CSV table of C-alpha atoms and ligand atoms in Angstrom, one decimal:
chain,number,residue,atom,x,y,z
A,387,UNK,CA,29.6,1.3,-16.0
A,388,UNK,CA,29.1,-1.3,-14.3
A,389,UNK,CA,32.2,-0.9,-12.5
A,390,UNK,CA,30.7,3.0,-10.7
A,391,UNK,CA,27.6,0.6,-9.7
A,392,UNK,CA,29.7,-1.7,-8.3
A,393,UNK,CA,31.5,1.5,-6.7
A,394,UNK,CA,28.3,3.0,-5.2
A,395,UNK,CA,27.3,-0.4,-4.0
A,396,UNK,CA,30.4,-0.7,-2.3
A,397,UNK,CA,29.9,2.4,-0.9
A,398,UNK,CA,26.3,2.2,-0.2
A,399,UNK,CA,27.7,-1.4,2.2
A,400,UNK,CA,30.4,0.6,4.0
A,401,UNK,CA,28.0,3.0,4.8
A,402,UNK,CA,25.4,0.6,5.5
A,403,UNK,CA,27.7,-1.5,7.6
A,404,UNK,CA,29.0,1.9,9.4
A,405,UNK,CA,25.6,2.0,11.5
A,406,UNK,CA,25.8,0.8,14.5
A,407,UNK,CA,24.0,-2.4,15.1
A,408,UNK,CA,23.3,-1.9,19.2
A,409,UNK,CA,22.8,0.8,21.2
A,410,UNK,CA,23.8,0.4,24.9
A,411,UNK,CA,21.5,1.8,27.7
A,412,UNK,CA,23.2,4.8,29.2
A,413,UNK,CA,21.4,4.4,32.5
A,414,UNK,CA,19.6,1.9,35.0
A,415,UNK,CA,16.4,2.4,36.5
A,416,UNK,CA,16.4,3.7,40.6
A,417,UNK,CA,13.3,2.7,42.2
A,418,UNK,CA,11.8,5.7,44.1
A,419,UNK,CA,12.1,5.9,48.1
A,420,UNK,CA,8.9,3.9,48.2
A,421,UNK,CA,8.4,1.8,45.4
A,422,UNK,CA,5.3,1.0,43.6
A,423,UNK,CA,4.2,-2.9,43.9
A,424,UNK,CA,2.8,-2.7,40.2
A,425,UNK,CA,4.8,-5.3,38.2
A,426,UNK,CA,5.6,-7.6,40.7
A,427,UNK,CA,4.6,-11.8,41.0
A,428,UNK,CA,2.8,-12.7,43.8
A,429,UNK,CA,5.5,-14.4,45.2
A,430,UNK,CA,7.5,-11.1,44.7
A,431,UNK,CA,4.9,-8.8,46.7
A,432,UNK,CA,4.7,-11.7,49.7
A,433,UNK,CA,7.9,-11.3,49.9
A,434,UNK,CA,8.1,-7.5,49.9
A,435,UNK,CA,5.0,-8.0,53.0
A,436,UNK,CA,7.8,-10.2,54.5
A,437,UNK,CA,10.1,-7.3,54.9
A,438,UNK,CA,7.8,-4.7,56.7
A,439,UNK,CA,6.8,-7.7,58.7
A,440,UNK,CA,3.6,-9.2,58.1
A,441,UNK,CA,3.4,-13.0,59.3
A,442,UNK,CA,4.4,-15.9,57.1
A,443,UNK,CA,0.8,-17.1,57.1
A,444,UNK,CA,-0.7,-14.1,55.9
A,445,UNK,CA,1.5,-13.1,53.5
A,446,UNK,CA,-0.1,-15.6,50.3
A,447,UNK,CA,-3.3,-14.3,51.3
A,448,UNK,CA,-2.4,-10.6,51.3
A,449,UNK,CA,-0.6,-10.4,48.3
A,450,UNK,CA,-4.0,-11.9,46.7
A,451,UNK,CA,-6.0,-9.2,48.0
A,452,UNK,CA,-3.1,-6.7,46.6
A,453,UNK,CA,-3.4,-8.3,43.3
A,454,UNK,CA,-7.0,-8.4,42.7
A,455,UNK,CA,-7.1,-4.6,43.8
A,456,UNK,CA,-4.6,-3.7,41.5
A,457,UNK,CA,-5.5,-5.6,38.5
A,458,UNK,CA,-9.0,-6.8,38.5
A,459,UNK,CA,-10.4,-3.0,40.3
A,460,UNK,CA,-7.4,-0.9,39.6
A,461,UNK,CA,-6.9,0.4,43.1
A,462,UNK,CA,-4.6,3.3,42.8
A,463,UNK,CA,-4.8,3.9,46.8
A,464,UNK,CA,-4.2,1.3,49.3
A,465,UNK,CA,-7.1,3.1,51.2
A,466,UNK,CA,-9.4,2.1,48.7
A,467,UNK,CA,-8.7,-1.8,49.7
A,468,UNK,CA,-11.6,-1.8,51.4
A,469,UNK,CA,-10.9,-5.7,52.4
A,470,UNK,CA,-8.0,-4.9,54.1
A,471,UNK,CA,-7.4,-4.0,57.2
A,472,UNK,CA,-6.9,-0.3,58.6
A,473,UNK,CA,-4.1,-1.2,60.0
A,474,UNK,CA,-2.5,-3.1,57.6
A,475,UNK,CA,-3.8,-0.4,54.8
A,476,UNK,CA,-1.7,2.0,57.0
A,477,UNK,CA,1.1,-0.5,57.0
A,478,UNK,CA,1.3,-0.6,52.9
A,479,UNK,CA,0.9,3.1,52.3
A,480,UNK,CA,4.2,3.5,54.6
A,481,UNK,CA,6.4,1.5,52.7
A,482,UNK,CA,4.9,0.9,48.9
A,483,UNK,CA,2.5,2.3,46.5
A,484,UNK,CA,0.9,0.9,44.2
A,485,UNK,CA,1.4,4.2,41.4
A,486,UNK,CA,2.0,4.1,37.8
A,487,UNK,CA,3.8,6.0,35.1
A,488,UNK,CA,2.4,9.9,35.2
A,489,UNK,CA,0.1,11.5,32.5
A,490,UNK,CA,2.1,14.1,31.0
A,491,UNK,CA,0.1,14.8,27.6
A,492,UNK,CA,-2.4,13.6,26.2
A,493,UNK,CA,-3.4,13.6,22.3
A,494,UNK,CA,-7.2,12.7,20.9
A,495,UNK,CA,-7.2,12.1,17.1
A,496,UNK,CA,-10.1,13.1,15.6
A,497,UNK,CA,-10.8,9.2,14.6
A,498,UNK,CA,-10.7,8.3,18.1
A,499,UNK,CA,-7.0,7.1,18.8
A,500,UNK,CA,-5.4,8.0,22.0
A,501,UNK,CA,-1.6,9.2,22.6
A,502,UNK,CA,-0.3,9.6,26.3
A,503,UNK,CA,2.8,11.2,26.8
A,504,UNK,CA,4.4,9.2,30.5
A,505,UNK,CA,6.6,10.3,32.3
A,506,UNK,CA,8.5,7.9,34.4
A,507,UNK,CA,9.0,8.5,38.0
A,508,UNK,CA,13.2,7.4,39.7
A,509,UNK,CA,15.0,7.4,42.8
A,510,UNK,CA,17.8,9.1,41.3
A,511,UNK,CA,17.4,13.3,41.7
A,512,UNK,CA,20.4,13.2,39.5
A,513,UNK,CA,18.7,11.9,36.7
A,514,UNK,CA,15.9,13.5,34.2
A,515,UNK,CA,12.8,11.9,34.7
A,516,UNK,CA,12.2,10.2,31.5
A,517,UNK,CA,9.1,9.5,28.9
A,518,UNK,CA,7.6,7.0,26.8
A,519,UNK,CA,4.1,6.8,24.4
A,520,UNK,CA,1.6,4.6,24.5
A,521,UNK,CA,-1.2,4.6,21.8
A,522,UNK,CA,-4.6,3.3,22.1
A,523,UNK,CA,-6.5,2.5,19.0
A,524,UNK,CA,-10.3,1.9,19.2
A,525,UNK,CA,-11.5,-0.2,16.4
A,526,UNK,CA,-15.5,-1.7,15.4
A,527,UNK,CA,-14.8,-4.9,17.1
A,528,UNK,CA,-11.7,-4.2,19.4
A,529,UNK,CA,-9.7,-1.5,21.1
A,530,UNK,CA,-5.6,-2.1,20.6
A,531,UNK,CA,-2.9,-0.3,22.8
A,532,UNK,CA,0.1,0.3,21.6
A,533,UNK,CA,2.6,-0.5,24.4
A,534,UNK,CA,6.3,0.8,24.8
A,535,UNK,CA,9.6,-1.4,26.5
A,536,UNK,CA,12.3,0.7,26.0
A,537,UNK,CA,13.3,4.7,26.6
A,538,UNK,CA,14.2,5.1,23.1
A,539,UNK,CA,15.4,2.1,21.3
A,540,UNK,CA,18.7,-0.2,21.1
A,541,UNK,CA,18.6,-0.7,17.2
A,542,UNK,CA,18.3,2.0,14.7
A,543,UNK,CA,15.9,0.6,11.6
A,544,UNK,CA,16.0,4.0,9.4
A,545,UNK,CA,12.5,4.5,8.8
A,546,UNK,CA,12.0,4.4,12.2
A,547,UNK,CA,11.4,8.1,14.4
A,548,UNK,CA,12.3,6.4,17.3
A,549,UNK,CA,15.6,4.8,15.8
A,550,UNK,CA,16.5,8.7,16.0
A,551,UNK,CA,16.6,8.3,19.4
A,552,UNK,CA,19.1,7.6,22.1
A,553,UNK,CA,18.7,4.6,24.2
A,554,UNK,CA,18.2,5.8,27.8
A,555,UNK,CA,17.3,2.5,29.7
A,556,UNK,CA,15.0,-0.4,29.3
A,557,UNK,CA,11.6,-0.3,31.5
A,558,UNK,CA,10.7,-2.4,34.1
A,559,UNK,CA,8.1,-5.1,34.5
A,560,UNK,CA,6.2,-2.1,36.3
A,561,UNK,CA,6.8,0.5,33.4
A,562,UNK,CA,5.3,-1.8,31.2
A,563,UNK,CA,2.0,-3.2,32.8
A,564,UNK,CA,1.8,-0.2,34.1
A,565,UNK,CA,1.2,1.8,30.6
A,566,UNK,CA,-1.6,-0.9,30.3
A,567,UNK,CA,-3.7,0.8,33.7
A,568,UNK,CA,-2.8,3.9,33.0
A,569,UNK,CA,-5.3,3.1,29.4
A,570,UNK,CA,-7.7,1.6,31.7
A,571,UNK,CA,-7.6,4.5,34.0
A,572,UNK,CA,-7.6,6.7,31.2
A,573,UNK,CA,-10.5,5.7,29.6
A,574,UNK,CA,-12.4,4.2,33.2
A,575,UNK,CA,-12.1,1.1,32.1
A,576,UNK,CA,-11.7,-1.3,35.1
A,577,UNK,CA,-13.7,-3.9,35.7
A,578,UNK,CA,-16.5,-1.7,37.6
A,579,UNK,CA,-17.7,0.3,34.4
A,580,UNK,CA,-20.9,-0.4,33.4
A,581,UNK,CA,-20.3,-1.1,29.4
A,582,UNK,CA,-23.6,-2.7,27.8
A,583,UNK,CA,-22.3,-6.2,26.8
A,584,UNK,CA,-19.6,-6.6,29.6
A,585,UNK,CA,-17.2,-5.5,27.3
A,586,UNK,CA,-13.7,-3.7,28.5
A,587,UNK,CA,-12.6,-1.1,25.9
A,588,UNK,CA,-8.8,-2.5,25.9
A,589,UNK,CA,-9.2,-5.5,25.1
A,590,UNK,CA,-5.8,-6.0,22.7
A,591,UNK,CA,-1.9,-5.1,23.6
A,592,UNK,CA,0.7,-4.9,20.5
A,593,UNK,CA,4.2,-4.5,22.3
A,594,UNK,CA,5.2,-2.5,19.1
A,595,UNK,CA,5.7,1.1,20.9
A,596,UNK,CA,9.3,2.6,21.7
A,597,UNK,CA,11.6,0.1,22.1
A,598,UNK,CA,13.1,-3.4,20.9
A,599,UNK,CA,11.0,-5.7,23.6
A,600,UNK,CA,13.3,-9.4,22.6
A,601,UNK,CA,16.0,-6.4,24.1
A,602,UNK,CA,14.4,-6.3,26.9
A,603,UNK,CA,13.2,-9.9,27.5
A,604,UNK,CA,12.9,-10.4,31.7
A,605,UNK,CA,11.1,-7.7,32.0
A,606,UNK,CA,8.9,-8.1,29.0
A,607,UNK,CA,8.1,-11.2,29.9
A,608,UNK,CA,7.2,-10.5,33.4
A,609,UNK,CA,5.0,-7.8,32.5
A,610,UNK,CA,2.7,-9.9,30.2
A,611,UNK,CA,2.8,-13.0,32.6
A,612,UNK,CA,0.6,-10.1,34.6
A,613,UNK,CA,-0.9,-8.7,31.9
A,614,UNK,CA,-2.2,-12.1,31.1
A,615,UNK,CA,-3.3,-13.3,33.7
A,616,UNK,CA,-7.0,-14.6,34.7
A,617,UNK,CA,-6.9,-13.1,37.8
A,618,UNK,CA,-5.8,-9.7,37.2
A,619,UNK,CA,-5.8,-7.7,33.7
A,620,UNK,CA,-7.2,-11.2,31.8
A,621,UNK,CA,-6.2,-10.3,28.1
A,622,UNK,CA,-5.1,-13.3,26.4
A,623,UNK,CA,-2.5,-14.1,25.2
A,624,UNK,CA,-4.1,-15.0,21.9
A,625,UNK,CA,-4.6,-10.7,21.8
A,626,UNK,CA,-1.0,-10.4,22.7
A,627,UNK,CA,1.3,-9.3,20.2
A,628,UNK,CA,5.2,-8.8,20.5
A,629,UNK,CA,6.6,-7.6,17.5
A,630,UNK,CA,10.6,-7.7,17.3
A,631,UNK,CA,13.3,-6.7,14.2
A,632,UNK,CA,14.2,-10.0,14.5
A,633,UNK,CA,16.4,-10.9,18.0
A,634,UNK,CA,16.3,-14.2,16.9
A,635,UNK,CA,17.4,-16.0,19.9
A,636,UNK,CA,14.9,-14.8,21.8
A,637,UNK,CA,12.1,-15.5,19.2
A,638,UNK,CA,11.9,-19.5,20.9
A,639,UNK,CA,11.8,-18.2,24.5
A,640,UNK,CA,9.2,-15.8,23.5
A,641,UNK,CA,6.6,-18.5,22.6
A,642,UNK,CA,8.1,-20.9,25.1
A,643,UNK,CA,7.9,-18.4,28.0
A,644,UNK,CA,5.5,-16.0,27.1
A,645,UNK,CA,2.9,-17.7,24.6
A,646,UNK,CA,2.2,-15.0,22.5
A,647,UNK,CA,1.7,-13.8,19.3
A,648,UNK,CA,4.7,-13.1,17.0
A,649,UNK,CA,5.4,-9.8,14.7
A,650,UNK,CA,8.1,-9.5,13.1
A,651,UNK,CA,9.3,-6.3,11.1
A,652,UNK,CA,10.6,-7.5,8.2
A,653,UNK,CA,10.1,-4.6,5.3
A,654,UNK,CA,12.8,-5.7,3.0
A,655,UNK,CA,12.8,-9.1,0.8
A,656,UNK,CA,16.6,-9.3,0.6
A,657,UNK,CA,20.1,-8.9,2.7
A,658,UNK,CA,20.8,-5.8,0.6
A,659,UNK,CA,18.1,-3.6,1.3
A,660,UNK,CA,17.6,-5.2,4.7
A,661,UNK,CA,20.8,-4.7,5.9
A,662,UNK,CA,19.7,-0.4,5.4
A,663,UNK,CA,16.5,-0.3,6.8
A,664,UNK,CA,16.9,-2.4,9.7
A,665,UNK,CA,20.6,-2.8,10.4
A,666,UNK,CA,20.0,-5.9,13.0
A,667,UNK,CA,19.6,-8.3,9.8
A,668,UNK,CA,23.3,-7.7,9.4
A,669,UNK,CA,23.4,-9.4,12.2
A,670,UNK,CA,20.2,-12.2,11.9
A,671,UNK,CA,20.2,-12.1,7.9
A,672,UNK,CA,16.5,-13.2,6.9
A,673,UNK,CA,17.5,-17.1,6.5
A,674,UNK,CA,18.2,-17.5,10.3
A,675,UNK,CA,14.8,-15.0,10.7
A,676,UNK,CA,12.3,-17.1,9.0
A,677,UNK,CA,13.8,-20.4,10.0
A,678,UNK,CA,13.3,-18.8,13.7
A,679,UNK,CA,9.6,-18.3,12.7
A,680,UNK,CA,9.0,-22.0,11.2
A,681,UNK,CA,10.0,-23.3,14.6
A,682,UNK,CA,8.1,-20.4,16.3
A,683,UNK,CA,6.6,-22.5,19.1
A,684,UNK,CA,2.6,-22.7,19.0
A,685,UNK,CA,2.9,-21.2,15.4
A,686,UNK,CA,-0.2,-22.6,12.8
A,687,UNK,CA,-3.4,-21.3,10.9
A,688,UNK,CA,-5.0,-20.3,14.0
A,689,UNK,CA,-1.9,-18.4,15.2
A,690,UNK,CA,-0.5,-16.9,12.6
A,691,UNK,CA,2.9,-15.0,12.2
A,692,UNK,CA,2.8,-11.6,11.2
A,693,UNK,CA,5.0,-9.7,9.4
A,694,UNK,CA,5.0,-5.9,8.9
A,695,UNK,CA,5.7,-4.3,5.7
A,696,UNK,CA,6.2,-0.5,5.9
A,697,UNK,CA,5.5,0.6,2.3
A,698,UNK,CA,8.2,2.8,1.1
A,699,UNK,CA,8.3,4.0,-2.4
A,700,UNK,CA,10.5,3.4,-4.8
A,701,UNK,CA,12.7,1.7,-2.4
A,702,UNK,CA,10.4,-2.0,-1.2
A,703,UNK,CA,7.5,-1.7,-3.0
A,704,UNK,CA,7.5,-3.0,-6.6
A,705,UNK,CA,5.8,-6.5,-7.9
A,706,UNK,CA,8.7,-8.1,-7.2
A,707,UNK,CA,9.2,-7.5,-4.3
A,708,UNK,CA,6.0,-9.2,-3.5
A,709,UNK,CA,7.0,-12.3,-5.2
A,710,UNK,CA,9.7,-12.2,-3.4
A,711,UNK,CA,8.0,-12.1,-0.5
A,712,UNK,CA,5.3,-14.7,-1.1
A,713,UNK,CA,8.3,-16.8,-1.9
A,714,UNK,CA,10.3,-16.2,1.7
A,715,UNK,CA,7.3,-16.9,3.5
A,716,UNK,CA,6.3,-20.4,1.9
A,717,UNK,CA,5.4,-22.8,4.7
A,718,UNK,CA,5.0,-20.4,7.4
A,719,UNK,CA,1.8,-19.6,8.6
A,720,UNK,CA,1.6,-16.2,8.0
A,721,UNK,CA,-0.3,-12.6,7.4
A,722,UNK,CA,1.2,-9.8,6.2
A,723,UNK,CA,0.2,-6.0,7.3
A,724,UNK,CA,0.8,-3.8,4.8
A,725,UNK,CA,1.7,-0.1,6.2
A,726,UNK,CA,1.9,2.9,4.6
A,727,UNK,CA,4.7,5.0,6.0
A,728,UNK,CA,4.1,7.9,8.2
A,729,UNK,CA,6.7,10.4,7.2
A,730,UNK,CA,8.2,12.3,10.2
A,731,UNK,CA,10.3,14.9,9.7
A,732,UNK,CA,13.9,14.6,8.6
A,733,UNK,CA,13.1,10.8,7.4
A,734,UNK,CA,14.8,10.4,4.0
A,735,UNK,CA,11.2,7.8,3.0
A,736,UNK,CA,8.1,8.4,1.2
A,737,UNK,CA,5.1,6.9,1.4
A,738,UNK,CA,4.0,4.4,-1.7
A,739,UNK,CA,1.8,6.1,-3.8
A,740,UNK,CA,-1.4,4.3,-3.2
A,741,UNK,CA,-2.2,2.4,-6.4
A,742,UNK,CA,1.1,0.7,-5.8
A,743,UNK,CA,0.2,-0.2,-2.5
A,744,UNK,CA,-3.1,-1.7,-4.2
A,745,UNK,CA,-1.1,-3.5,-6.3
A,746,UNK,CA,1.1,-4.7,-3.6
A,747,UNK,CA,-1.4,-6.7,-1.3
A,748,UNK,CA,-4.1,-7.5,-4.2
A,749,UNK,CA,-0.3,-9.4,-5.5
A,750,UNK,CA,-0.1,-10.8,-1.5
A,751,UNK,CA,-3.3,-11.5,-1.5
A,752,UNK,CA,-3.8,-14.0,-4.9
A,753,UNK,CA,-1.0,-15.7,-4.0
A,754,UNK,CA,-2.9,-16.7,-0.6
A,755,UNK,CA,-2.0,-14.5,2.2
A,756,UNK,CA,-4.1,-12.2,4.0
A,757,UNK,CA,-2.6,-9.0,4.0
A,758,UNK,CA,-4.8,-6.1,5.0
A,759,UNK,CA,-3.1,-2.5,4.2
A,760,UNK,CA,-2.6,-1.1,7.4
A,761,UNK,CA,-5.5,1.9,8.2
A,762,UNK,CA,-3.4,4.9,8.8
A,763,UNK,CA,-4.8,6.1,12.2
A,764,UNK,CA,-4.0,9.2,14.5
A,765,UNK,CA,-2.1,11.2,11.7
A,766,UNK,CA,-3.2,14.0,12.9
A,767,UNK,CA,-1.6,13.6,16.3
A,768,UNK,CA,1.8,12.6,14.9
A,769,UNK,CA,0.4,8.7,16.1
A,770,UNK,CA,3.7,6.9,14.9
A,771,UNK,CA,6.0,5.5,17.3
A,772,UNK,CA,8.4,8.0,19.1
A,773,UNK,CA,6.9,10.9,17.4
A,774,UNK,CA,4.9,12.6,20.5
A,775,UNK,CA,8.0,12.4,22.5
A,776,UNK,CA,9.9,14.1,20.2
A,777,UNK,CA,7.4,16.9,19.5
A,778,UNK,CA,7.0,17.7,23.0
A,779,UNK,CA,11.0,17.9,24.1
A,780,UNK,CA,10.4,20.5,21.6
A,781,UNK,CA,8.1,22.2,23.4
A,782,UNK,CA,8.6,25.2,25.5
A,783,UNK,CA,8.1,24.3,29.5
A,784,UNK,CA,5.0,26.9,29.6
A,785,UNK,CA,3.6,24.6,26.4
A,786,UNK,CA,4.2,21.4,28.1
A,787,UNK,CA,2.6,22.7,31.4
A,788,UNK,CA,-0.7,23.6,29.2
A,789,UNK,CA,-0.3,20.0,28.0
A,790,UNK,CA,-0.2,18.6,31.2
A,791,UNK,CA,-3.1,20.3,32.4
A,792,UNK,CA,-5.2,19.3,29.7
A,793,UNK,CA,-4.7,15.7,30.4
A,794,UNK,CA,-5.4,16.2,34.1
A,795,UNK,CA,-8.9,17.2,32.8
A,796,UNK,CA,-11.5,14.6,31.7
B,2109,SF4,S1,11.2,0.2,14.4
B,2109,SF4,FE1,11.5,-0.8,16.6
B,2109,SF4,S2,13.2,-1.6,16.9
B,2109,SF4,FE2,13.4,-0.6,14.9
B,2109,SF4,S3,14.1,1.9,15.6
B,2109,SF4,FE3,11.7,1.5,15.8
B,2109,SF4,S4,11.2,1.0,17.6
B,2109,SF4,FE4,13.3,0.7,17.1
């Protein structure tokens, strides 16, 4: 019997090892002939202005004006920028745009969750225009936008729908910031919109959409520095959370260079199981990952690290797992997000029973950790990452056009 179990274990390990750790991008981004200024730093905008002949003494001031129009007022055309001279507006429009990704489908859940499928323009006609998803989740005290960092994903976590997709390419800073801008456009959430208390609808950002953000570090950093810039979109760093499945070498850089809140897709408390659920664990096992969390710059009780734990029936949801979780997180300022698994067609897992989720949560809570169970949102619109994209890919051209028409009407 023991020999049979050992053999089975060995087969399971071989199968897990057969899953490639990382995928390589199939494409690189080719900018359109008229590139968008969205996603450039102020210095880069000034540089671009120099390239079209704007005098050196004017570049910094013009870059600041453009920044304000793009990121405070949400201008979609240079013609809206009324404090810029007519000639300069015409010159800008001749060479650049302030385009963001195009909304090709919008779904609104009965609970108010909104999901957009966004098309990313490319300068390479031979390449298919790619699409990513972005989800807005309104709650009573906040509105959270879940943003994507890659088309597809470098990794292949076995419980995740996006993991089944190819890694097509990394998003550019403009395509990442552009998702936030699209949400503000669609929600009419720019500064000119009157709200009873002056609050915006998009108050929080989570880098938890498609892709592993730390495999697209530079673009994600540049985008988040724009999103958190006080003179622009102005979302506080404490309201931006970057979620990683554990790319250990870039965790410290995230704290040092971006300074946002950190979340870890943990999902298992033993290396054998995590190797299967999050195969990247074979490269950066739990011990190294948790040490990187202990060392995360700026982590404190006021800035706790979130550990995400998807609840999979009979896989990782026993009280023994809960006990081990509490042991593992000792010494880390942590909170634990329990996520009921949202099944997708073809997945081999089931969501844990509700009373088991409650028992698990209670154990963790009694050990002193906040352990909210994430309320499933937008199930009627398949709001788990990657699902709208896959569903839309199955639609006929006519059906896609119909969705697109819906997205264009407010
Ligand atoms: S969980 Fe995140 S990192 Fe893992 S495959 Fe899905 S999108 Fe990629």
